[in-house]
Every structure is written in C-alpha cells, then in structure tokens.
CSV table of C-alpha atoms in Angstrom, one decimal:
chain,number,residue,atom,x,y,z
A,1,UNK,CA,41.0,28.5,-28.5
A,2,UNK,CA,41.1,30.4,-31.6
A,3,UNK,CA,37.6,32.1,-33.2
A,4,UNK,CA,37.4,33.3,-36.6
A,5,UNK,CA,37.1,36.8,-37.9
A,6,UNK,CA,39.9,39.2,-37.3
A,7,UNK,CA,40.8,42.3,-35.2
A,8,UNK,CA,39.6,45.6,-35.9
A,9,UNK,CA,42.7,47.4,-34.6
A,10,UNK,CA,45.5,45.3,-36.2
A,11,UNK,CA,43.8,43.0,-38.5
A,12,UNK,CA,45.1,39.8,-37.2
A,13,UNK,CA,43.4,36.8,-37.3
A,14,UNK,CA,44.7,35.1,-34.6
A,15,UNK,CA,41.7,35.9,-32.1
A,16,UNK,CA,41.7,34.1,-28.8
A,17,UNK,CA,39.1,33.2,-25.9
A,18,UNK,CA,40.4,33.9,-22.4
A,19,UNK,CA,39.0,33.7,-19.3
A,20,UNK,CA,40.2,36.9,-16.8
A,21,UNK,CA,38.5,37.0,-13.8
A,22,UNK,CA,36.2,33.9,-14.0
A,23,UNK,CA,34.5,36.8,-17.1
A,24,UNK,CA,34.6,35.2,-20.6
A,25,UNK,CA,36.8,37.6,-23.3
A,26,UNK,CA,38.1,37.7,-26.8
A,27,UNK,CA,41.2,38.7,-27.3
A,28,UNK,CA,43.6,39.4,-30.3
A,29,UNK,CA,46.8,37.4,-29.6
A,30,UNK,CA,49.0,40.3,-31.8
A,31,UNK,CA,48.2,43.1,-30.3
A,32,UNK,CA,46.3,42.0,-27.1
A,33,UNK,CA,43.1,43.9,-27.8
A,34,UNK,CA,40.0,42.9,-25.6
A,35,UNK,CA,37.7,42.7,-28.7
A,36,UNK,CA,34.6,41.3,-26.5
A,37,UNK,CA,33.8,40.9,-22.4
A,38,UNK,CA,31.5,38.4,-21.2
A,39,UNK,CA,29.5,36.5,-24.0
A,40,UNK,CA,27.9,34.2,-21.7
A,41,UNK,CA,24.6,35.0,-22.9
A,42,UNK,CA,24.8,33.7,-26.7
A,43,UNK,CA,23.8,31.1,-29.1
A,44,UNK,CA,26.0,29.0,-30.8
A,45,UNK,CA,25.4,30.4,-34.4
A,46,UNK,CA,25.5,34.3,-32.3
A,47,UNK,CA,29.2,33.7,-31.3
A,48,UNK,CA,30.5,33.5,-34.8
A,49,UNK,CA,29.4,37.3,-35.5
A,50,UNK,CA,30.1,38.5,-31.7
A,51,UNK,CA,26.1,39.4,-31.1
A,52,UNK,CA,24.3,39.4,-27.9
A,53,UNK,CA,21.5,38.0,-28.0
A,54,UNK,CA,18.3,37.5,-24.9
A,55,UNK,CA,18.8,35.1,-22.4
A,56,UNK,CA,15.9,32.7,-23.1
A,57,UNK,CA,18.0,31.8,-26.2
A,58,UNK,CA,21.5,32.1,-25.0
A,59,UNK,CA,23.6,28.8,-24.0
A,60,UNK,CA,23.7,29.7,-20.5
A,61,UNK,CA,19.8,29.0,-20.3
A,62,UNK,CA,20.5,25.5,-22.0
A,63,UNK,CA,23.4,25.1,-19.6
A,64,UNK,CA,20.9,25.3,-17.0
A,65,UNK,CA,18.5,22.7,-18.2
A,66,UNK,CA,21.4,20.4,-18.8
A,67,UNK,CA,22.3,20.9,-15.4
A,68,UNK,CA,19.1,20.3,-14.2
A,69,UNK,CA,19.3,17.2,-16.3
A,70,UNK,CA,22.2,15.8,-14.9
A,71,UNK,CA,21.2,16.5,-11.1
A,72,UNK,CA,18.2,14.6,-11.8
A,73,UNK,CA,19.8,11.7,-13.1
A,74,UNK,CA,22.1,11.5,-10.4
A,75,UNK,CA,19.4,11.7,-7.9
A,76,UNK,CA,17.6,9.2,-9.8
A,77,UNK,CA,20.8,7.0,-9.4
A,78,UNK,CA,21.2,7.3,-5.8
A,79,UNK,CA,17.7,6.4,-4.9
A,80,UNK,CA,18.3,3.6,-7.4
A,81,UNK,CA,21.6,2.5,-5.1
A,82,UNK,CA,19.6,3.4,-2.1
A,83,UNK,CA,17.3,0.6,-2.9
A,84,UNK,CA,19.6,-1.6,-4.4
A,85,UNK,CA,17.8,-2.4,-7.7
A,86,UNK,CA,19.3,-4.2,-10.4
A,87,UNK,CA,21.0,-1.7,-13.3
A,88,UNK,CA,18.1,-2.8,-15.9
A,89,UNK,CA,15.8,-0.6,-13.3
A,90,UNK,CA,18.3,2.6,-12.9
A,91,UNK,CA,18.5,2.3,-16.9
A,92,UNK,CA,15.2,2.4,-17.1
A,93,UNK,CA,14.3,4.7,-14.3
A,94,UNK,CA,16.6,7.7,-16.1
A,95,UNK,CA,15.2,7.2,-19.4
A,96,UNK,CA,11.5,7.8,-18.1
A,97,UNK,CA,12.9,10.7,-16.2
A,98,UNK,CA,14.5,12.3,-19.4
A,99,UNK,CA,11.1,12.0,-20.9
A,100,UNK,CA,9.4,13.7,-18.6
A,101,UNK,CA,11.3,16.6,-18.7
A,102,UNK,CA,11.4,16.9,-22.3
A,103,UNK,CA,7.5,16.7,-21.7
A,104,UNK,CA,5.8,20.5,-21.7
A,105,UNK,CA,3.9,19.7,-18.5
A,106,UNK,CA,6.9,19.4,-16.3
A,107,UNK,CA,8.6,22.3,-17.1
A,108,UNK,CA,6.5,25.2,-15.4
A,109,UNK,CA,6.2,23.1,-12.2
A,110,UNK,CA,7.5,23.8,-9.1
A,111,UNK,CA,11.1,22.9,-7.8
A,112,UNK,CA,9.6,20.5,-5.1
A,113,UNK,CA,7.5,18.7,-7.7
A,114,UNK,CA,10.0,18.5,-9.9
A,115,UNK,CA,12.6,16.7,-7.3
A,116,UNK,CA,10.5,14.3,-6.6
A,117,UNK,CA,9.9,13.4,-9.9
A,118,UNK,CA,12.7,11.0,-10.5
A,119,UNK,CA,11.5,9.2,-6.9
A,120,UNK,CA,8.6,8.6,-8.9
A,121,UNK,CA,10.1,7.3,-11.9
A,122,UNK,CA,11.8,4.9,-9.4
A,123,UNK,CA,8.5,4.0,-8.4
A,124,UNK,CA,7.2,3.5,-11.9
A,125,UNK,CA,10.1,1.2,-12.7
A,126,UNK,CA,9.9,-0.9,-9.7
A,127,UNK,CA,6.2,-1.6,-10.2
A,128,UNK,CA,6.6,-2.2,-14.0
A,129,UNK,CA,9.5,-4.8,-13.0
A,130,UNK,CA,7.0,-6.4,-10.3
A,131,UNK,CA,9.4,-5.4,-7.3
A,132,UNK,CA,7.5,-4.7,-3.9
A,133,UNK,CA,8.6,-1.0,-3.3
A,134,UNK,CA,5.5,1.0,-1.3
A,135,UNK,CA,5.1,4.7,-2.1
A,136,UNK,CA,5.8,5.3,1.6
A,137,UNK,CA,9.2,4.1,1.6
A,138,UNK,CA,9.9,6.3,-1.6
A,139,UNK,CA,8.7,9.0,0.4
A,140,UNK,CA,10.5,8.3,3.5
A,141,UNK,CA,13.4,8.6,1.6
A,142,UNK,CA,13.4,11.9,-0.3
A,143,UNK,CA,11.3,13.6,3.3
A,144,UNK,CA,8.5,14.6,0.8
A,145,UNK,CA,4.4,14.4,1.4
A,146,UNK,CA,2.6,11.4,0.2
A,147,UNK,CA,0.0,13.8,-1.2
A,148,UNK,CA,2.1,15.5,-2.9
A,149,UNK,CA,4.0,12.6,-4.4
A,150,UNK,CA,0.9,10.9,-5.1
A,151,UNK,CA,0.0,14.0,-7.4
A,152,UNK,CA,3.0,14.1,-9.0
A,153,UNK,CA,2.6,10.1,-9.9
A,154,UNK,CA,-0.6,10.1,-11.4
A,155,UNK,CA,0.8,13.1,-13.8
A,156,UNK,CA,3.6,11.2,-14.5
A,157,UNK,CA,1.5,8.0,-15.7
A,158,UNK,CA,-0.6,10.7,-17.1
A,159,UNK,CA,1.2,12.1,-19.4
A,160,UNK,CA,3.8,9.7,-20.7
A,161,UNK,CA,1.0,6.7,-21.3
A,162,UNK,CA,2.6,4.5,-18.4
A,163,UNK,CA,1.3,0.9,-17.6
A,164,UNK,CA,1.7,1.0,-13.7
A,165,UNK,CA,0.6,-2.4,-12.6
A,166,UNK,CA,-0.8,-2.6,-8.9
A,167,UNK,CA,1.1,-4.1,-6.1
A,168,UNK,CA,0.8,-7.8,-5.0
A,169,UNK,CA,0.2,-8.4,-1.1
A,170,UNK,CA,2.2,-11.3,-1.3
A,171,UNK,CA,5.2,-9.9,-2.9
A,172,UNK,CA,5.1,-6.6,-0.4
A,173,UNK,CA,5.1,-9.8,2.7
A,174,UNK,CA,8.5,-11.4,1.1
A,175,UNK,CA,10.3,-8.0,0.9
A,176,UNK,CA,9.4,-7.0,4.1
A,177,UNK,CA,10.1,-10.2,5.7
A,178,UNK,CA,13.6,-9.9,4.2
A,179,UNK,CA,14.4,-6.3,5.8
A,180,UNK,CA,14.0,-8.6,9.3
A,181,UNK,CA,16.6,-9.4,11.6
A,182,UNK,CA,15.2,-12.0,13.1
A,183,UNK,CA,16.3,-14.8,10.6
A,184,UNK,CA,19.9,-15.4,12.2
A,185,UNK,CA,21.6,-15.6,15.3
A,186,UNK,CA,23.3,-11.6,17.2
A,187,UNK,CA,24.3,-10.7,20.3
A,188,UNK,CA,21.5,-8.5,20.9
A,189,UNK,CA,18.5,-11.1,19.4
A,190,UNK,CA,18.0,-13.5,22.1
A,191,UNK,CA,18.2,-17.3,20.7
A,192,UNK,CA,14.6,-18.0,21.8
A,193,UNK,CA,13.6,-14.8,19.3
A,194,UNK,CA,15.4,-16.3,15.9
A,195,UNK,CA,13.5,-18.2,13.4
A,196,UNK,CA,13.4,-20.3,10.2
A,197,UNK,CA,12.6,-17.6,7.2
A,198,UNK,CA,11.0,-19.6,5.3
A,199,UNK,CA,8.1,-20.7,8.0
A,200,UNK,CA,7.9,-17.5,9.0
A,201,UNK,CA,6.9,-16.2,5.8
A,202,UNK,CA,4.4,-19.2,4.5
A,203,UNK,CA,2.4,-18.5,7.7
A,204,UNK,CA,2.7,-15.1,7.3
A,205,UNK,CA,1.4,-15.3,3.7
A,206,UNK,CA,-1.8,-17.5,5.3
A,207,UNK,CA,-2.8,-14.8,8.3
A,208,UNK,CA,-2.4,-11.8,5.4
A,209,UNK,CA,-4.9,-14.2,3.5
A,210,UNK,CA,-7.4,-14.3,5.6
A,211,UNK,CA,-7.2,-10.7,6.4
A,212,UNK,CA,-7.9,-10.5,3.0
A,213,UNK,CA,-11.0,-13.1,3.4
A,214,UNK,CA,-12.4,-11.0,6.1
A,215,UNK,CA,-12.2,-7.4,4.9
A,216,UNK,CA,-9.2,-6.3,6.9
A,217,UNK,CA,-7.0,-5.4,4.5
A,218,UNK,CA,-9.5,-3.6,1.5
A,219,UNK,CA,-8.8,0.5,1.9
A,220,UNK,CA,-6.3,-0.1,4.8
A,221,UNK,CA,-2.2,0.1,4.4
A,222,UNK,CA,-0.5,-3.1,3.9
A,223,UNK,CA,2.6,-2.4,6.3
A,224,UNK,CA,0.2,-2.3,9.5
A,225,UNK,CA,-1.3,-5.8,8.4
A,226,UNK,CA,2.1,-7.4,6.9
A,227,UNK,CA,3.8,-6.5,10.9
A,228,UNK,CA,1.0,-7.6,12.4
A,229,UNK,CA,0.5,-11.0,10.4
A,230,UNK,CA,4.1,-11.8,10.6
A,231,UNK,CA,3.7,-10.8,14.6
A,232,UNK,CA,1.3,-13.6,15.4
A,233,UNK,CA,3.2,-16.0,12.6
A,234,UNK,CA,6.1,-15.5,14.8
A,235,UNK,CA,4.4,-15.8,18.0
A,236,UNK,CA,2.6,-19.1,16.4
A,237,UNK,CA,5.7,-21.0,15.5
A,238,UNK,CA,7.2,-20.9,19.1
A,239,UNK,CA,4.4,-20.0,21.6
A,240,UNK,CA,5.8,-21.2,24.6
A,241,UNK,CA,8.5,-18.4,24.3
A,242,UNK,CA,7.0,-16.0,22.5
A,243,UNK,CA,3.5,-14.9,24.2
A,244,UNK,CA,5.0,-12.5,26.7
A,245,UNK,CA,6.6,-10.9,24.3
A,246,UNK,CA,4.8,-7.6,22.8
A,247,UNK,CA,4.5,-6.3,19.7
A,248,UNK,CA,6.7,-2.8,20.5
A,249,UNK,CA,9.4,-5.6,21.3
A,250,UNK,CA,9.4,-7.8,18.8
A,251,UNK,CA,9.6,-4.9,16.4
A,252,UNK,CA,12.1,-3.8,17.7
A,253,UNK,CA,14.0,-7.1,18.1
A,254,UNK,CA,13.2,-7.4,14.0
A,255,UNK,CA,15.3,-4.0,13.7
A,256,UNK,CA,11.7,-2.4,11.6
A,257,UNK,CA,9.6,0.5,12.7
A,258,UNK,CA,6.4,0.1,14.3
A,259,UNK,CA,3.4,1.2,12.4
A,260,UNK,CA,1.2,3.2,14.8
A,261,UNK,CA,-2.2,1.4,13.2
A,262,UNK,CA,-0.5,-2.3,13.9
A,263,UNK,CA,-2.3,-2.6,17.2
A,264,UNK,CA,-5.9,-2.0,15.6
A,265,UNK,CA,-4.7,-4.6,13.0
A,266,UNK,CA,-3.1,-7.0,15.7
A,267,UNK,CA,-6.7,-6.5,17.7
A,268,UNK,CA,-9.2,-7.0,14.5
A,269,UNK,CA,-7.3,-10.4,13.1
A,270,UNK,CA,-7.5,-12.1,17.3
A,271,UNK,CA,-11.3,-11.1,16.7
A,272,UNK,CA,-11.0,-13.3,13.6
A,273,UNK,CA,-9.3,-16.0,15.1
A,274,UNK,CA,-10.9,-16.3,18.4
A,275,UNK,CA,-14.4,-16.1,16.1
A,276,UNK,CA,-13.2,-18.9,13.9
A,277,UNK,CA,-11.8,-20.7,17.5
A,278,UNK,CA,-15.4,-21.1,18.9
A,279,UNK,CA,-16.1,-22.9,15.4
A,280,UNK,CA,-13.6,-25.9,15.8
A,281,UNK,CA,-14.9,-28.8,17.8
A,282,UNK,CA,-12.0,-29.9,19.8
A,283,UNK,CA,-11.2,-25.8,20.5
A,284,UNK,CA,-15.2,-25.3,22.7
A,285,UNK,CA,-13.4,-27.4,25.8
A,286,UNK,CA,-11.1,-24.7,25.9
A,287,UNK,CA,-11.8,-21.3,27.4
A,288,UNK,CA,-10.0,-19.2,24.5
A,289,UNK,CA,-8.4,-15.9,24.6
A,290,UNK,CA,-6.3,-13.2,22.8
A,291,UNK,CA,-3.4,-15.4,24.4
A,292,UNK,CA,-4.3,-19.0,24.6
A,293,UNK,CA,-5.9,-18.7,20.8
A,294,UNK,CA,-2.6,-18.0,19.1
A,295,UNK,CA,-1.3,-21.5,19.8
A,296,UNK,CA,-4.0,-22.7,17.7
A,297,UNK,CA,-3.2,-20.7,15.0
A,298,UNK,CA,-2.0,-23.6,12.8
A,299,UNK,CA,-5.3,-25.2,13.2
A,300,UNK,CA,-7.6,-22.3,12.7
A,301,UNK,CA,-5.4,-21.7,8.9
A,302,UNK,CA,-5.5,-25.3,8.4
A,303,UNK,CA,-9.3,-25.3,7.9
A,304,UNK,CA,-9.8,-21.0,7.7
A,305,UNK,CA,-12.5,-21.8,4.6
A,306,UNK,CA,-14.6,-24.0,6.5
A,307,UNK,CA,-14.8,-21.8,9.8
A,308,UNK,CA,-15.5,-18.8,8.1
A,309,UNK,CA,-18.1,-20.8,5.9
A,310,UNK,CA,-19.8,-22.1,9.0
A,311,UNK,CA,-19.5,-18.8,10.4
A,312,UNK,CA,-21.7,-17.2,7.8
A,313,UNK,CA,-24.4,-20.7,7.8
A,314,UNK,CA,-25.2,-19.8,11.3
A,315,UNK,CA,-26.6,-16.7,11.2
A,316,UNK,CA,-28.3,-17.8,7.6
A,317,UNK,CA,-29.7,-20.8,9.3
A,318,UNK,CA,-30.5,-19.0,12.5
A,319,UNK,CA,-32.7,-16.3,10.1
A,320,UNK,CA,-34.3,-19.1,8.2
A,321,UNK,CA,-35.7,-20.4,11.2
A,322,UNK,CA,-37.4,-17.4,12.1
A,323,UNK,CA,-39.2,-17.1,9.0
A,324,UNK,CA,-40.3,-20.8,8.8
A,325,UNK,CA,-44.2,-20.7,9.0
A,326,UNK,CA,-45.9,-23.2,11.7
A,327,UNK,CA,-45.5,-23.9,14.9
A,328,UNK,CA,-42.4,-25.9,16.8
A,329,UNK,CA,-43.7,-29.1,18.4
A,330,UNK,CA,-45.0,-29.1,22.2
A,331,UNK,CA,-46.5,-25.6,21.5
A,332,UNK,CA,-50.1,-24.7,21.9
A,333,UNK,CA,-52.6,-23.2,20.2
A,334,UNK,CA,-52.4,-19.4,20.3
A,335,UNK,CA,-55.8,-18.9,22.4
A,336,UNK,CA,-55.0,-21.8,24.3
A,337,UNK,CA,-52.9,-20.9,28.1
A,338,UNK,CA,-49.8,-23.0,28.6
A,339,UNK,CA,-49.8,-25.7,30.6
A,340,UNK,CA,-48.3,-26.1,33.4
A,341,UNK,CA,-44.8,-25.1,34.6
A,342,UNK,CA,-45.4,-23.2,31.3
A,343,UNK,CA,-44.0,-19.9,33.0
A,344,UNK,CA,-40.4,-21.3,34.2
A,345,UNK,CA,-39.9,-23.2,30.8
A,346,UNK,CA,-40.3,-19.5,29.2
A,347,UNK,CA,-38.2,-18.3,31.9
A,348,UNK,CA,-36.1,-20.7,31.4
A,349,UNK,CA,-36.0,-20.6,27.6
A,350,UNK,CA,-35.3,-17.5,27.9
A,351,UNK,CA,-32.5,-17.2,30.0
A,352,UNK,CA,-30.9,-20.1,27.9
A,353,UNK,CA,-31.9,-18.4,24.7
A,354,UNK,CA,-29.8,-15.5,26.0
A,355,UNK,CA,-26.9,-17.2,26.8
A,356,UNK,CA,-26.7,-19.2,23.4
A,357,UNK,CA,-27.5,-15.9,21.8
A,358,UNK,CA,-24.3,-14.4,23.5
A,359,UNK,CA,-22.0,-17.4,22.8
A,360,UNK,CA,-22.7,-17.7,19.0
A,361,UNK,CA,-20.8,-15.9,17.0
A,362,UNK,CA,-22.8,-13.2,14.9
A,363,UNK,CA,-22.1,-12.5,10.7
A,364,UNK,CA,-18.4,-11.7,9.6
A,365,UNK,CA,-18.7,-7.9,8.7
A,366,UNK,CA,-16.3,-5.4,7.7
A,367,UNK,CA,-15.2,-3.5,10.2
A,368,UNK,CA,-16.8,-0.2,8.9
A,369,UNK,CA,-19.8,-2.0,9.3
A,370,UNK,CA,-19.4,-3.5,12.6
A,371,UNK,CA,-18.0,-0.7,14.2
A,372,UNK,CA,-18.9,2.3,12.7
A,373,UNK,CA,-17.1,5.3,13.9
A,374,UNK,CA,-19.8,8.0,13.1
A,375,UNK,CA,-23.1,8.6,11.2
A,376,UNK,CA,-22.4,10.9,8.1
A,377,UNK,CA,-25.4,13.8,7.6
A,378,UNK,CA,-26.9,13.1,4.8
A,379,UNK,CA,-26.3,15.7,1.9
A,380,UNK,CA,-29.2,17.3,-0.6
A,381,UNK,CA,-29.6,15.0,-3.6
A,382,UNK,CA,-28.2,17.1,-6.7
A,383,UNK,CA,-30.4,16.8,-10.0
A,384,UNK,CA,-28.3,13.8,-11.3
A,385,UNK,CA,-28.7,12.2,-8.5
A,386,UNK,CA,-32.3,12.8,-8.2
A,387,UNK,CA,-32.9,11.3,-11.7
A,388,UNK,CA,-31.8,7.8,-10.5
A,389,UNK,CA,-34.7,5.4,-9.9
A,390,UNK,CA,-33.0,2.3,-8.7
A,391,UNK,CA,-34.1,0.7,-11.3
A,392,UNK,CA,-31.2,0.6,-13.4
A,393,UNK,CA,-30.0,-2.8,-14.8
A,394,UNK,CA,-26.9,-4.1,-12.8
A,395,UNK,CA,-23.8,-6.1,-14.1
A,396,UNK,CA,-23.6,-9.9,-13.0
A,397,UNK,CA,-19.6,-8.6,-12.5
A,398,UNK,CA,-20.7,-5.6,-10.5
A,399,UNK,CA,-24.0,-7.3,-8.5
A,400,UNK,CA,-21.6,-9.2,-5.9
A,401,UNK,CA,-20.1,-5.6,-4.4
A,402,UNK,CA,-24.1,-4.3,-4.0
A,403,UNK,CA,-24.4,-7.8,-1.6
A,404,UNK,CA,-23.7,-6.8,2.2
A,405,UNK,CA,-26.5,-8.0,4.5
A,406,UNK,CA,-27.5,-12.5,5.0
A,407,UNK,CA,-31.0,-11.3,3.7
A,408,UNK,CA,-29.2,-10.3,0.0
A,409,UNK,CA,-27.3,-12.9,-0.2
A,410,UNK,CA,-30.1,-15.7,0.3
A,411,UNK,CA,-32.5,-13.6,-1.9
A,412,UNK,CA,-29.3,-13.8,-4.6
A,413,UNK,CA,-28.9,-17.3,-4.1
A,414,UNK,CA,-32.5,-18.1,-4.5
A,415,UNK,CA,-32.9,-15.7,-7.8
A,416,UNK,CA,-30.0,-17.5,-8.9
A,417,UNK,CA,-31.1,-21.3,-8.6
A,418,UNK,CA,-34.5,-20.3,-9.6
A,419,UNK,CA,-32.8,-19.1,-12.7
C-alpha cells in the first residue's frame, strides 16, 4: 500500500508498507530502502509524518479495546444462543453491553468483572422482555460467584439508568416446568412416571400459591419451592403410582438437578397441608399423614382460602374466650368448694383439655417464627437509634407488615371498625 512523502536517499515517491517478519516497515519501492521499522505504536494523523508517539495514544491501544469489544459481543452472543432467546434479546443484550463499556466506570475494573458483564446484560434483557431467566442459571453458566455477579448487576442498573423489573413466580414455574422430561413418553421414564403438561403445571402454579399464602416462599429461592410444588403436583395427579417414589428419583427421572434446600421446602408445605387436612370435615375420619394427605391435595387447593381462614379464627376465637369476663355455666362461686365428683370432672377436664389442646392446630406463622434457629444478642442502641420513641406516625400501606401476633391483628381490626 503506498504512503505519501518520499525517500530521503533516492527521492522516490513510491513508498511502500511491508510486513518482514510479522514487524511492520516502510520501504521505498526504487531503491528498497527501509525508511521506518515497526510503527505499531502510532496514531492515525502520526503515520502521515513517520512520528512515534506513547502507547496510551497509539492504534495498537485502540486495537485492544476493539478487541475487547468484539470478545464481549461474542460472548454475549453465545450466552444469548446458550439460552435460546429470540434475536430482539441478543440485539438488545450487545447494545447495553457496548454502553457499558463506553461508560468510565467499567473501564478500570477488573478482568473477572468485566467478563461477566455481558452475562449480566443478558440478565437485564431477559427481565426487561419478562422472560423467567434466574441469576443462578446465568451464573451456572459462566462458573462465576453469585456475589460477585450480583455486584456487578446492581452497577450495571446503576449506572446506565436501567428499569430491571422483578421476576414473576409464576413465569419462573412455566420455564421450569418446560426444562422437564417428564411430559412424553422414553425408554428410560417409566410410563407410570409421564404426565399431561398442562395439569402438571396449573397444580403446580396452586401449591407455589399457597406457599406464597403461608410465608414459605418470602426471602427463600424459588427453585427449591418450584421442585418441590411441582413434586407433590406430580405425586397428586397419580397417587396410586407415585407415593413410593422419592423426590431424589423423581428429579432425576425429570432430567433437573436437585436443589439441596427442596427437602426443607417438601417438609414445610406437608406441614401446610396436613394443617389445612385436620380443617376439612370429611378429612377428621381419616388418620392423615405426610403420605396419605397428598391424595387430598385436590381438595385441600380447592378450598386453601377457607382452611387457612379457619385456621387463623381458631386461635382468635380460642383467645377471645379467655378474655371473656364472667363465669361459664355449672361453675361456682369462687369461695364456694365444688361439689361433688368436682375433683374427677377437673381431672377429667383436664386431661380432655389437653388432648383437644394437642389436636387443634395452633396460628399459621412464618417459619422464622415458628422455628427459630437461634436467639440474636442484642447490640448497643447507636444515638439514631436511641432517638426513636415509637411514637412515630405509621403508613396505612406500611401498618399491615408491623402485624405479626392474633393479639395485633384483633386490636387492628377493632381500631379499624371503631373508626
């Protein structure tokens, strides 16, 4: 390619680049002088007048940011492909991922962060498009940290402005329903194992409900609770068949990975339902179990708002009792003894008092609450702290979260009627 100016030995214009030995040089094509060696490290306007210049503002340094450019993109793409997302997503994957680079607060990061930074564009676009992609799968994929992914995320949304909306359970149960291979018939699925998709995932949908209803799923990972929802949904549909099988099994008939916390979530949702069980009249003849109770499981969704309602009036009505003033009827006076046979009817009362006190079902708690793990030391007040009275006014959006115990609920409800 020819350059201008001439040579300095012959005075021909007919100046030529060639490459000798993978090392850039100028060469006059008349007389073959070697005017100038290896003028990598230039700027565009430099090269004209044959004048090194520092590296910082040569074209090899933008060659490097270029390439970084392009190795992002195509990592970008991959993970795009990886997922199989629709082009409209890689499209707009890139272009947030060319924005962030151009942005000053990526460019003194770390390699690592920086690698991960178009899986988190992914992630942006896929929430921003309403498609049910966790931050754990993302992470799976490129073998990073979730902490450190997480940080890089929330700098991301940070500082380009981005509307990331959150993730709907009910989505996250549909896509991970689909990655199942339990929906069609293979050699290794035995028949009794296959099932309709669409059942599987409308009951599904109603057991990840009323986790929802009864505090299992707030500050808990979805994929626990989605495998072990869709585990007693499947066991539901087909009991006869199905309650021998266990969860380690069916997890791995379904071709998914077993989430280590699924048999905590498994064990709290047969709480629920064998709670909600004792409620349903034609469900006391039976003696139910962690077994038996998952045939019922149709029944128990059916009418889920009226067993946990009644569930909650029980121990309301068994507390307003206690503080109703008076005596019951057949009762004495207090200085007055009992009469007779008085002793075995306490006894007795007593003993039956017990047993109906151990058969009825207590409050509906969350499980932080009803099985608390440890008591946390209590910490010195700091002087901001110290300043708060309790008697700060609280929102009529915000007063419903303060509400934990029966007693603050039927003082609320009184307040409220009285109002």
């Amino acid at each position: 390619m020819a350059a201008r100016g001439s040579c300095p030995a012959c005075g021909s214009a007919a100046l030529v680049e060639d490459a000798h030995y993978a090392q850039q040089q100028l060469v006059c094509a008349a007389c073959g002088c070697v005017l100038a060696e290896g003028l990598l490290t230039t700027t565009y306007s430099e090269e004209e007048h044959l004048r090194e210049v520092a590296y910082s503002q040569s074209t090899g340094q933008k060659e490097q940011l270029s390439r970084c450019l392009q190795r992002g993109i195509k990592r970008v793409q991959d993970l795009c492909k990886v997922l199989q997302l629709p082009k409209v997503f890689e499209e707009t994957a890139v272009s947030y991922f060319q924005r962030a680079l151009q942005h000053p607060s990526f460019h003194l990061v770390s390699l690592e962060k920086k690698e991960l930074l178009g899986g988190c564009c992914v992630f942006v676009t896929c929430r921003q498009h309403n498609w049910p992609v966790t931050m754990g799968t993302i992470c799976s994929l490129l073998y990073a940290k979730q902490e450190l992914f997480a940080g890089v995320f929330l700098s991301l949304q940070k500082e380009l402005e981005l509307s990331v909306p959150a993730l709907s359970l009910a989505d996250l149960v549909t896509t991970h329903l689909n990655s199942f291979r339990l929906f069609q018939h293979a050699d290794d699925i035995p028949a009794q194992y296959v099932e309709d998709k669409e059942k599987m995932i409308s009951r599904t949908m109603q057991v990840v409900e009323l986790a929802g209803e009864t505090w299992l799923v707030t500050g808990r990972h979805p994929i626990p609770i989605v495998t072990a929802a869709a585990f007693l949904s499947w066991q539901s549909l087909r009991p006869a068949a199905r309650l021998t099988c266990p969860l380690a099994r069916f997890c791995k008939a379904a071709g998914v990975d077993l989430p280590p916390p699924a048999h905590l979530r498994l064990k709290e949702l047969l709480g629920i339902l064998l709670r909600m069980a004792s409620q349903l009249a034609w469900l006391r003849v039976f003696k139910m179990d962690k077994k038996t109770v998952v045939k019922h499981i149709g029944d128990l969704l059916q009418h889920r708002l009226f067993l946990l309602k009644n569930a909650f009036c029980l121990e309301e009505e068994e507390e307003e009792k206690k503080e109703r003033p008076g005596t019951a009827p057949g009762e004495g006076s207090p200085g007055s003894p009992p009469a007779g046979g008085g002793v075995a009817q306490e006894e007795g009362c007593a003993t039956g008092g017990k047993q109906q006190q151990k058969d009825r079902p207590g409050p509906l708690l969350p499980p932080c609450l009803a099985n608390p793990r440890k008591r946390l030391r209590t910490a010195a007040l700091s002087a901001s702290d110290s300043a708060i009275t309790g008697d700060e006014p609280i929102s009529d959006s915000d007063i419903e979260q303060y509400l934990r115990s029966p007693e603050e609920i039927r003082a609320f409800k009184k307040a409220k009627a009285w109002l």
